[in-house]
Amino acid sequence: MKQIESLWQEVRDLSLGNASAVHRLDSPPAPLEFLRDFVSLNKPCLISRAATAHWPATALWRDRAHLTRALASSSVTVHLTPNGRADSLVPIDDGSSSSASSSPPPLCFASAHAQRVPFAEALDMISRSSRESNFFAYAQQQNDCFRSEYGPLARDCDGQVPWATEALGSLPEAVNLWIGSHFSETSFHKDHYENLYAVVTGEKHFLLLPPTDVHRMYIKDYPAAQYSYIKETGEFKLEVEEPIKYVPWCSVNPYPSPENLESEMAKFPMYFNGPKPFECTVKAGEILYLPSMWFHHVKQTPDDTGLTIAVNYWYDMQFDMKYAYFNFLQSIEYQPIHDYMGTEGEPEDL
Ligand SMILES: O=C(O)CCC(=O)C(=O)O
């Protein structure tokens, strides 16, 4: 089925461009330009710091005293994991049991231990996250937390992105705040939202793939599991949910450890040997438009205070023909018949 690979290329040739860079804008677009050149083409863009120059947050949030003063009587949700990767795939036994078997243990989709704590304690947990602390904390509650848990910070930035609100014809459905450290990482996934992602302090590093590359993500159903953190012992327990519930999730880790690189490349050749993902570093003050249904993986570099802080605005997407095409494409089973290194292999069973 060569046509699927032609599709990956054609989308790049006709719309996205073949460079791995995301289109940059020096100033915020007019609503019509944003709608015409980006939203309707389902094409990302990165808007310079002019987009947030008027936000007090870009100066104030570098000062912890300002944050802890404003949120002195607020409690917020932190997500704890033993590895910094919330909502990610981990071995079901979490590597704790040694096995004589040479085959790798099965994976599950692990959700973080979520805990609501006073803001100052949350900040302390995020800052203390390290291999020594045995936990990694990431404030990333994605349920409109900026407007619920972080209300006192509302005056520091816009409650919406005006040109996006006008282009998309509605106010944001959710506004989320993300406070992470060097260790916080979000695994490849997609969302059914138009996402305006503003970095306020530090930097975020996105890897982006268009929805047409869905087969390159090797989406599979994984059993849902939940971490719980036992404060007294400082240990995590990982339990598969009962009754078993399956979560479809992307199998690819784009940054395997050197010892796993070869085996990961062999398992996921369409990702590692296909067209490069779009790479986009979003610096403090910049806004990334991340179109609906694009696959994204996110890492971060904190500023000199040790934190990366971002606010993102999720706007409802249109469930239109694009969505229907995507579902149709995803329903087609596809295994490559060559290894992308130019050598033809045996066709695999579909
Ligand atoms: O910042 C992150 O860690 C992830 C952001 C994300 O996945 C999103 O905004 O949809």
mmCIF file of C-alpha atoms and ligand atoms in Angstrom:
data_model
loop_
_atom_site.group_PDB
_atom_site.id
_atom_site.type_symbol
_atom_site.label_atom_id
_atom_site.label_comp_id
_atom_site.label_asym_id
_atom_site.label_seq_id
_atom_site.Cartn_x
_atom_site.Cartn_y
_atom_site.Cartn_z
ATOM 1 C CA MET A 1 0.000 0.000 0.000
ATOM 2 C CA LYS A 2 2.469 2.577 -1.271
ATOM 3 C CA GLN A 3 -0.381 5.138 -1.355
ATOM 4 C CA ILE A 4 -0.166 5.669 2.403
ATOM 5 C CA GLU A 5 3.465 6.666 2.156
ATOM 6 C CA SER A 6 2.633 8.892 -0.829
ATOM 7 C CA LEU A 7 0.058 10.581 1.382
ATOM 8 C CA TRP A 8 2.693 11.448 4.023
ATOM 9 C CA GLN A 9 4.813 13.050 1.334
ATOM 10 C CA GLU A 10 1.991 14.730 -0.567
ATOM 11 C CA VAL A 11 0.697 16.500 2.556
ATOM 12 C CA ARG A 12 4.201 17.878 3.089
ATOM 13 C CA ASP A 13 4.628 18.841 -0.569
ATOM 14 C CA LEU A 14 1.254 20.541 -0.918
ATOM 15 C CA SER A 15 0.685 22.156 2.430
ATOM 16 C CA LEU A 16 3.198 21.764 5.226
ATOM 17 C CA GLY A 17 6.505 22.160 3.393
ATOM 18 C CA ASN A 18 9.379 19.711 3.519
ATOM 19 C CA ALA A 19 11.599 21.523 6.015
ATOM 20 C CA SER A 20 11.279 20.193 9.537
ATOM 21 C CA ALA A 21 10.663 23.751 10.817
ATOM 22 C CA VAL A 22 7.287 25.169 11.733
ATOM 23 C CA HIS A 23 6.135 28.354 9.958
ATOM 24 C CA ARG A 24 7.029 31.445 12.075
ATOM 25 C CA LEU A 25 5.054 34.673 12.344
ATOM 26 C CA ASP A 26 6.652 37.895 13.647
ATOM 27 C CA SER A 27 3.382 39.279 14.926
ATOM 28 C CA PRO A 28 0.000 37.829 15.860
ATOM 29 C CA PRO A 29 -2.062 37.080 12.736
ATOM 30 C CA ALA A 30 -5.330 38.825 11.927
ATOM 31 C CA PRO A 31 -8.260 36.465 12.637
ATOM 32 C CA LEU A 32 -8.979 35.971 8.927
ATOM 33 C CA GLU A 33 -5.324 35.208 8.156
ATOM 34 C CA PHE A 34 -5.173 32.736 11.048
ATOM 35 C CA LEU A 35 -8.328 30.978 9.873
ATOM 36 C CA ARG A 36 -7.399 30.945 6.181
ATOM 37 C CA ASP A 37 -3.669 30.136 6.350
ATOM 38 C CA PHE A 38 -3.494 27.859 9.371
ATOM 39 C CA VAL A 39 -6.736 26.560 10.923
ATOM 40 C CA SER A 40 -8.432 25.582 7.689
ATOM 41 C CA LEU A 41 -5.185 24.035 6.379
ATOM 42 C CA ASN A 42 -4.660 22.233 9.714
ATOM 43 C CA LYS A 43 -1.138 23.704 9.677
ATOM 44 C CA PRO A 44 0.858 24.724 12.766
ATOM 45 C CA CYS A 45 2.542 28.094 13.237
ATOM 46 C CA LEU A 46 4.721 29.697 15.866
ATOM 47 C CA ILE A 47 3.942 33.284 16.822
ATOM 48 C CA SER A 48 6.758 35.472 18.181
ATOM 49 C CA ARG A 49 6.786 37.000 21.651
ATOM 50 C CA ALA A 50 4.893 40.006 20.272
ATOM 51 C CA ALA A 51 1.838 37.795 20.950
ATOM 52 C CA THR A 52 2.273 38.032 24.718
ATOM 53 C CA ALA A 53 4.293 41.255 25.093
ATOM 54 C CA HIS A 54 1.402 42.833 27.019
ATOM 55 C CA TRP A 55 1.118 39.961 29.556
ATOM 56 C CA PRO A 56 2.440 40.856 33.035
ATOM 57 C CA ALA A 57 3.072 37.098 33.442
ATOM 58 C CA THR A 58 6.134 37.124 31.176
ATOM 59 C CA ALA A 59 7.987 39.195 33.797
ATOM 60 C CA LEU A 60 6.122 38.280 36.993
ATOM 61 C CA TRP A 61 6.161 34.482 36.744
ATOM 62 C CA ARG A 62 9.931 34.362 36.821
ATOM 63 C CA ASP A 63 9.597 35.462 40.427
ATOM 64 C CA ARG A 64 8.571 32.640 42.747
ATOM 65 C CA ALA A 65 7.657 35.103 45.469
ATOM 66 C CA HIS A 66 5.014 36.595 43.178
ATOM 67 C CA LEU A 67 3.530 33.147 42.463
ATOM 68 C CA THR A 68 3.507 31.997 46.078
ATOM 69 C CA ARG A 69 2.044 35.330 47.248
ATOM 70 C CA ALA A 70 -0.736 35.290 44.658
ATOM 71 C CA LEU A 71 -1.569 31.641 45.381
ATOM 72 C CA ALA A 72 -0.953 31.737 49.136
ATOM 73 C CA SER A 73 -4.388 30.335 49.905
ATOM 74 C CA SER A 74 -4.790 28.094 46.838
ATOM 75 C CA SER A 75 -4.303 24.375 46.563
ATOM 76 C CA VAL A 76 -3.443 22.864 43.180
ATOM 77 C CA THR A 77 -3.123 19.398 41.665
ATOM 78 C CA VAL A 78 0.311 17.857 41.073
ATOM 79 C CA HIS A 79 0.901 14.646 39.157
ATOM 80 C CA LEU A 80 3.550 12.320 40.578
ATOM 81 C CA THR A 81 5.393 9.593 38.688
ATOM 82 C CA PRO A 82 8.621 7.674 39.298
ATOM 83 C CA ASN A 83 10.049 8.818 35.937
ATOM 84 C CA GLY A 84 8.623 12.253 34.999
ATOM 85 C CA ARG A 85 6.434 10.775 32.288
ATOM 86 C CA ALA A 86 2.758 11.162 33.152
ATOM 87 C CA ASP A 87 0.295 9.312 30.922
ATOM 88 C CA SER A 88 2.869 7.095 29.315
ATOM 89 C CA LEU A 89 3.565 3.466 28.535
ATOM 90 C CA VAL A 90 5.478 1.486 31.150
ATOM 91 C CA PRO A 91 6.105 -2.227 31.727
ATOM 92 C CA ILE A 92 3.233 -3.721 33.706
ATOM 93 C CA ASP A 93 5.583 -4.951 36.417
ATOM 94 C CA ASP A 94 7.321 -1.554 36.277
ATOM 95 C CA GLY A 95 10.687 -3.280 36.027
ATOM 96 C CA SER A 96 10.640 -4.298 39.687
ATOM 97 C CA SER A 97 10.417 -8.053 39.112
ATOM 98 C CA SER A 98 13.365 -9.769 37.499
ATOM 99 C CA SER A 99 12.421 -12.324 34.916
ATOM 100 C CA ALA A 100 14.420 -15.016 33.206
ATOM 101 C CA SER A 101 12.396 -14.499 30.039
ATOM 102 C CA SER A 102 14.158 -12.669 27.228
ATOM 103 C CA SER A 103 10.936 -11.140 25.889
ATOM 104 C CA PRO A 104 10.149 -7.656 27.200
ATOM 105 C CA PRO A 105 7.306 -7.392 29.756
ATOM 106 C CA PRO A 106 3.945 -6.206 28.393
ATOM 107 C CA LEU A 107 3.208 -2.486 28.612
ATOM 108 C CA CYS A 108 0.336 -0.604 30.186
ATOM 109 C CA PHE A 109 -0.873 2.983 29.982
ATOM 110 C CA ALA A 110 0.034 4.475 33.370
ATOM 111 C CA SER A 111 -1.718 7.548 34.780
ATOM 112 C CA ALA A 112 0.091 9.622 37.387
ATOM 113 C CA HIS A 113 -0.776 9.789 41.069
ATOM 114 C CA ALA A 114 -2.722 13.059 41.303
ATOM 115 C CA GLN A 115 -2.574 14.923 44.592
ATOM 116 C CA ARG A 116 -4.011 18.279 45.627
ATOM 117 C CA VAL A 117 -1.622 20.270 47.831
ATOM 118 C CA PRO A 118 -1.087 23.917 48.843
ATOM 119 C CA PHE A 119 0.563 25.787 45.966
ATOM 120 C CA ALA A 120 3.846 26.424 47.825
ATOM 121 C CA GLU A 121 4.153 22.688 48.505
ATOM 122 C CA ALA A 122 3.429 21.885 44.830
ATOM 123 C CA LEU A 123 6.193 24.240 43.733
ATOM 124 C CA ASP A 124 8.567 22.692 46.233
ATOM 125 C CA MET A 125 7.741 19.166 44.994
ATOM 126 C CA ILE A 126 8.314 20.177 41.373
ATOM 127 C CA SER A 127 11.641 21.827 42.250
ATOM 128 C CA ARG A 128 12.825 18.906 44.363
ATOM 129 C CA SER A 129 12.017 16.355 41.637
ATOM 130 C CA SER A 130 15.181 14.434 40.911
ATOM 131 C CA ARG A 131 16.557 10.917 40.796
ATOM 132 C CA GLU A 132 17.337 11.324 44.521
ATOM 133 C CA SER A 133 13.801 12.383 45.497
ATOM 134 C CA ASN A 134 12.433 9.207 43.838
ATOM 135 C CA PHE A 135 9.465 11.119 42.484
ATOM 136 C CA PHE A 136 8.863 13.592 39.726
ATOM 137 C CA ALA A 137 6.096 16.153 40.121
ATOM 138 C CA TYR A 138 4.396 17.966 37.231
ATOM 139 C CA ALA A 139 1.479 20.376 37.709
ATOM 140 C CA GLN A 140 -0.553 19.599 34.605
ATOM 141 C CA GLN A 141 -4.159 19.054 35.550
ATOM 142 C CA GLN A 142 -5.934 19.337 32.195
ATOM 143 C CA ASN A 143 -9.442 20.236 33.271
ATOM 144 C CA ASP A 144 -9.489 23.989 32.830
ATOM 145 C CA CYS A 145 -7.246 24.246 35.895
ATOM 146 C CA PHE A 146 -6.044 27.762 35.101
ATOM 147 C CA ARG A 147 -9.532 29.116 35.627
ATOM 148 C CA SER A 148 -10.341 26.871 38.597
ATOM 149 C CA GLU A 149 -7.183 26.221 40.642
ATOM 150 C CA TYR A 150 -5.077 29.228 39.582
ATOM 151 C CA GLY A 151 -7.761 31.953 39.572
ATOM 152 C CA PRO A 152 -5.567 34.549 41.370
ATOM 153 C CA LEU A 153 -3.094 34.477 38.440
ATOM 154 C CA ALA A 154 -5.802 35.293 35.879
ATOM 155 C CA ARG A 155 -4.922 38.975 35.723
ATOM 156 C CA ASP A 156 -1.331 38.152 34.683
ATOM 157 C CA CYS A 157 -2.264 36.951 31.194
ATOM 158 C CA ASP A 158 -5.153 36.962 28.741
ATOM 159 C CA GLY A 159 -8.123 34.728 29.470
ATOM 160 C CA GLN A 160 -8.362 33.926 25.755
ATOM 161 C CA VAL A 161 -6.367 34.518 22.584
ATOM 162 C CA PRO A 162 -8.418 37.290 20.931
ATOM 163 C CA TRP A 163 -7.512 36.588 17.276
ATOM 164 C CA ALA A 164 -8.055 32.858 17.795
ATOM 165 C CA THR A 165 -11.383 33.424 19.550
ATOM 166 C CA GLU A 166 -12.559 35.531 16.624
ATOM 167 C CA ALA A 167 -11.272 33.102 14.000
ATOM 168 C CA LEU A 168 -12.716 30.041 15.698
ATOM 169 C CA GLY A 169 -15.990 31.678 16.693
ATOM 170 C CA SER A 170 -16.004 30.637 20.348
ATOM 171 C CA LEU A 171 -14.241 31.186 23.658
ATOM 172 C CA PRO A 172 -11.738 28.551 24.818
ATOM 173 C CA GLU A 173 -13.332 25.395 26.156
ATOM 174 C CA ALA A 174 -10.499 24.969 28.673
ATOM 175 C CA VAL A 175 -7.441 26.953 29.801
ATOM 176 C CA ASN A 176 -4.704 24.910 31.476
ATOM 177 C CA LEU A 177 -1.550 25.802 33.378
ATOM 178 C CA TRP A 178 1.541 23.585 33.183
ATOM 179 C CA ILE A 179 4.425 23.872 35.671
ATOM 180 C CA GLY A 180 7.214 21.387 35.108
ATOM 181 C CA SER A 181 10.898 20.771 35.608
ATOM 182 C CA HIS A 182 13.648 19.494 33.366
ATOM 183 C CA PHE A 183 12.289 15.950 33.863
ATOM 184 C CA SER A 184 8.666 16.513 32.822
ATOM 185 C CA GLU A 185 7.805 14.851 29.559
ATOM 186 C CA THR A 186 4.540 14.186 27.715
ATOM 187 C CA SER A 187 4.381 11.169 25.432
ATOM 188 C CA PHE A 188 3.095 11.229 21.840
ATOM 189 C CA HIS A 189 -0.679 11.682 21.628
ATOM 190 C CA LYS A 190 -3.275 13.805 19.840
ATOM 191 C CA ASP A 191 -6.162 15.948 21.100
ATOM 192 C CA HIS A 192 -9.491 16.888 19.611
ATOM 193 C CA TYR A 193 -8.894 20.587 20.221
ATOM 194 C CA GLU A 194 -7.376 23.558 18.437
ATOM 195 C CA ASN A 195 -4.522 24.333 20.818
ATOM 196 C CA LEU A 196 -2.913 27.735 21.405
ATOM 197 C CA TYR A 197 0.082 26.911 23.581
ATOM 198 C CA ALA A 198 1.861 29.857 25.246
ATOM 199 C CA VAL A 199 5.153 29.320 27.038
ATOM 200 C CA VAL A 200 5.657 31.878 29.812
ATOM 201 C CA THR A 201 8.986 30.813 31.382
ATOM 202 C CA GLY A 202 11.608 28.326 30.146
ATOM 203 C CA GLU A 203 11.219 26.476 26.836
ATOM 204 C CA LYS A 204 9.125 23.598 25.503
ATOM 205 C CA HIS A 205 10.345 21.255 22.791
ATOM 206 C CA PHE A 206 7.588 19.819 20.616
ATOM 207 C CA LEU A 207 7.845 17.019 18.082
ATOM 208 C CA LEU A 208 4.884 17.247 15.738
ATOM 209 C CA LEU A 209 3.412 14.892 13.168
ATOM 210 C CA PRO A 210 0.337 15.596 11.034
ATOM 211 C CA PRO A 211 -2.754 13.396 11.428
ATOM 212 C CA THR A 212 -2.044 11.789 8.058
ATOM 213 C CA ASP A 213 1.018 10.116 9.634
ATOM 214 C CA VAL A 214 -1.216 8.135 12.011
ATOM 215 C CA HIS A 215 0.252 4.745 11.023
ATOM 216 C CA ARG A 216 3.711 5.954 12.011
ATOM 217 C CA MET A 217 2.570 6.223 15.650
ATOM 218 C CA TYR A 218 1.752 2.485 15.958
ATOM 219 C CA ILE A 219 -1.386 3.156 18.016
ATOM 220 C CA LYS A 220 -2.395 0.116 20.055
ATOM 221 C CA ASP A 221 -4.747 -0.633 22.916
ATOM 222 C CA TYR A 222 -2.957 -0.771 26.291
ATOM 223 C CA PRO A 223 -4.514 -1.735 29.642
ATOM 224 C CA ALA A 224 -5.098 1.345 31.812
ATOM 225 C CA ALA A 225 -3.080 1.439 35.051
ATOM 226 C CA GLN A 226 -2.772 3.880 37.909
ATOM 227 C CA TYR A 227 0.222 4.916 39.998
ATOM 228 C CA SER A 228 -0.268 5.516 43.689
ATOM 229 C CA TYR A 229 2.470 7.165 45.726
ATOM 230 C CA ILE A 230 3.037 6.072 49.289
ATOM 231 C CA LYS A 231 4.486 9.102 51.048
ATOM 232 C CA GLU A 232 5.713 7.206 54.118
ATOM 233 C CA THR A 233 7.933 4.828 52.129
ATOM 234 C CA GLY A 234 8.514 7.100 49.147
ATOM 235 C CA GLU A 235 7.488 4.258 46.834
ATOM 236 C CA PHE A 236 5.142 3.982 43.885
ATOM 237 C CA LYS A 237 2.662 1.183 43.338
ATOM 238 C CA LEU A 238 1.390 0.566 39.814
ATOM 239 C CA GLU A 239 -1.926 -1.246 39.493
ATOM 240 C CA VAL A 240 -3.773 -2.232 36.342
ATOM 241 C CA GLU A 241 -7.370 -1.039 36.607
ATOM 242 C CA GLU A 242 -10.014 -3.654 37.316
ATOM 243 C CA PRO A 243 -12.105 -4.378 35.351
ATOM 244 C CA ILE A 244 -9.539 -3.996 32.580
ATOM 245 C CA LYS A 245 -10.063 -0.923 30.458
ATOM 246 C CA TYR A 246 -8.050 -0.391 27.265
ATOM 247 C CA VAL A 247 -6.600 2.955 26.202
ATOM 248 C CA PRO A 248 -5.503 3.422 22.571
ATOM 249 C CA TRP A 249 -2.074 5.092 22.772
ATOM 250 C CA CYS A 250 0.919 5.835 20.517
ATOM 251 C CA SER A 251 3.632 3.195 20.955
ATOM 252 C CA VAL A 252 6.594 5.296 19.809
ATOM 253 C CA ASN A 253 9.085 6.794 22.253
ATOM 254 C CA PRO A 254 11.056 9.210 20.040
ATOM 255 C CA TYR A 255 14.008 9.357 22.463
ATOM 256 C CA PRO A 256 14.924 5.762 23.333
ATOM 257 C CA SER A 257 17.973 5.184 25.500
ATOM 258 C CA PRO A 258 21.135 4.297 23.538
ATOM 259 C CA GLU A 259 20.877 0.635 24.606
ATOM 260 C CA ASN A 260 17.275 0.446 23.294
ATOM 261 C CA LEU A 261 17.754 2.477 20.138
ATOM 262 C CA GLU A 262 18.298 -0.441 17.800
ATOM 263 C CA SER A 263 15.353 -2.479 19.066
ATOM 264 C CA GLU A 264 13.013 0.541 19.031
ATOM 265 C CA MET A 265 14.047 1.370 15.464
ATOM 266 C CA ALA A 266 13.346 -2.203 14.465
ATOM 267 C CA LYS A 267 9.912 -2.130 16.151
ATOM 268 C CA PHE A 268 8.841 1.228 14.742
ATOM 269 C CA PRO A 269 10.552 1.658 11.355
ATOM 270 C CA MET A 270 7.798 3.847 9.920
ATOM 271 C CA TYR A 271 8.508 6.431 12.638
ATOM 272 C CA PHE A 272 12.290 6.258 12.756
ATOM 273 C CA ASN A 273 12.928 5.904 9.045
ATOM 274 C CA GLY A 274 10.035 7.928 7.612
ATOM 275 C CA PRO A 275 9.871 11.724 7.146
ATOM 276 C CA LYS A 276 11.274 13.658 10.110
ATOM 277 C CA PRO A 277 8.772 15.062 12.616
ATOM 278 C CA PHE A 278 8.408 18.839 12.712
ATOM 279 C CA GLU A 279 10.544 20.100 15.587
ATOM 280 C CA CYS A 280 9.497 23.225 17.360
ATOM 281 C CA THR A 281 11.035 24.866 20.398
ATOM 282 C CA VAL A 282 8.620 27.361 21.914
ATOM 283 C CA LYS A 283 10.505 30.017 23.876
ATOM 284 C CA ALA A 284 9.205 32.189 26.697
ATOM 285 C CA GLY A 285 6.589 34.585 25.332
ATOM 286 C CA GLU A 286 5.929 32.626 22.125
ATOM 287 C CA ILE A 287 2.675 30.895 21.204
ATOM 288 C CA LEU A 288 2.452 27.687 19.186
ATOM 289 C CA TYR A 289 -0.696 26.997 17.228
ATOM 290 C CA LEU A 290 -0.961 23.207 17.450
ATOM 291 C CA PRO A 291 -3.777 22.148 15.131
ATOM 292 C CA SER A 292 -6.350 19.584 16.197
ATOM 293 C CA MET A 293 -5.440 15.911 15.772
ATOM 294 C CA TRP A 294 -1.705 16.543 15.290
ATOM 295 C CA PHE A 295 0.439 14.070 17.200
ATOM 296 C CA HIS A 296 2.741 15.780 19.671
ATOM 297 C CA HIS A 297 5.483 14.828 22.097
ATOM 298 C CA VAL A 298 6.691 17.465 24.571
ATOM 299 C CA LYS A 299 9.882 17.959 26.614
ATOM 300 C CA GLN A 300 11.042 21.065 28.401
ATOM 301 C CA THR A 301 14.024 23.151 29.458
ATOM 302 C CA PRO A 302 13.459 25.267 32.566
ATOM 303 C CA ASP A 303 14.720 28.805 33.039
ATOM 304 C CA ASP A 304 17.267 29.673 35.742
ATOM 305 C CA THR A 305 14.561 29.315 38.423
ATOM 306 C CA GLY A 306 14.303 25.626 37.491
ATOM 307 C CA LEU A 307 10.738 25.811 36.146
ATOM 308 C CA THR A 308 8.975 25.821 32.801
ATOM 309 C CA ILE A 309 5.540 27.440 32.994
ATOM 310 C CA ALA A 310 3.002 27.459 30.181
ATOM 311 C CA VAL A 311 -0.662 28.279 29.653
ATOM 312 C CA ASN A 312 -2.635 26.666 26.900
ATOM 313 C CA TYR A 313 -6.016 27.440 25.418
ATOM 314 C CA TRP A 314 -8.071 24.577 24.060
ATOM 315 C CA TYR A 315 -10.706 25.644 21.561
ATOM 316 C CA ASP A 316 -13.327 23.239 20.258
ATOM 317 C CA MET A 317 -12.397 21.787 16.877
ATOM 318 C CA GLN A 318 -14.850 21.304 14.024
ATOM 319 C CA PHE A 319 -15.835 17.660 13.672
ATOM 320 C CA ASP A 320 -15.980 18.035 9.920
ATOM 321 C CA MET A 321 -14.850 16.112 6.845
ATOM 322 C CA LYS A 322 -11.219 16.206 8.034
ATOM 323 C CA TYR A 323 -12.207 14.282 11.122
ATOM 324 C CA ALA A 324 -14.122 11.724 9.058
ATOM 325 C CA TYR A 325 -11.159 11.298 6.671
ATOM 326 C CA PHE A 326 -8.842 10.824 9.628
ATOM 327 C CA ASN A 327 -11.021 8.073 11.088
ATOM 328 C CA PHE A 328 -11.184 6.385 7.715
ATOM 329 C CA LEU A 329 -7.402 6.532 7.290
ATOM 330 C CA GLN A 330 -6.833 5.179 10.781
ATOM 331 C CA SER A 331 -9.173 2.262 10.096
ATOM 332 C CA ILE A 332 -6.928 1.074 7.248
ATOM 333 C CA GLU A 333 -4.403 -1.447 8.500
ATOM 334 C CA TYR A 334 -0.959 -0.774 7.160
ATOM 335 C CA GLN A 335 2.400 -2.462 7.576
ATOM 336 C CA PRO A 336 5.317 -1.319 5.425
ATOM 337 C CA ILE A 337 6.649 -3.751 2.868
ATOM 338 C CA HIS A 338 10.127 -2.285 2.984
ATOM 339 C CA ASP A 339 12.361 -0.958 5.711
ATOM 340 C CA TYR A 340 12.805 2.641 4.478
ATOM 341 C CA MET A 341 16.513 2.016 3.943
ATOM 342 C CA GLY A 342 15.905 1.320 0.297
ATOM 343 C CA THR A 343 15.798 -2.449 0.592
ATOM 344 C CA GLU A 344 12.643 -4.338 -0.214
ATOM 345 C CA GLY A 345 11.588 -6.903 2.351
ATOM 346 C CA GLU A 346 8.988 -9.623 2.370
ATOM 347 C CA PRO A 347 5.422 -8.297 2.548
ATOM 348 C CA GLU A 348 4.139 -8.753 6.075
ATOM 349 C CA ASP A 349 0.767 -10.275 6.879
ATOM 350 C CA LEU A 350 -1.848 -7.564 7.229
HETATM 351 O O1 LIG B 1 3.227 20.642 27.907
HETATM 352 C C1 LIG B 1 3.064 19.427 27.931
HETATM 353 O O2 LIG B 1 3.757 18.695 28.648
HETATM 354 C C2 LIG B 1 2.028 18.769 27.062
HETATM 355 C C3 LIG B 1 1.099 19.707 26.336
HETATM 356 C C4 LIG B 1 0.008 18.964 25.623
HETATM 357 O O3 LIG B 1 0.053 17.787 25.417
HETATM 358 C C5 LIG B 1 -1.158 19.707 25.130
HETATM 359 O O4 LIG B 1 -1.236 20.931 25.304
HETATM 360 O O5 LIG B 1 -2.050 19.064 24.534
#
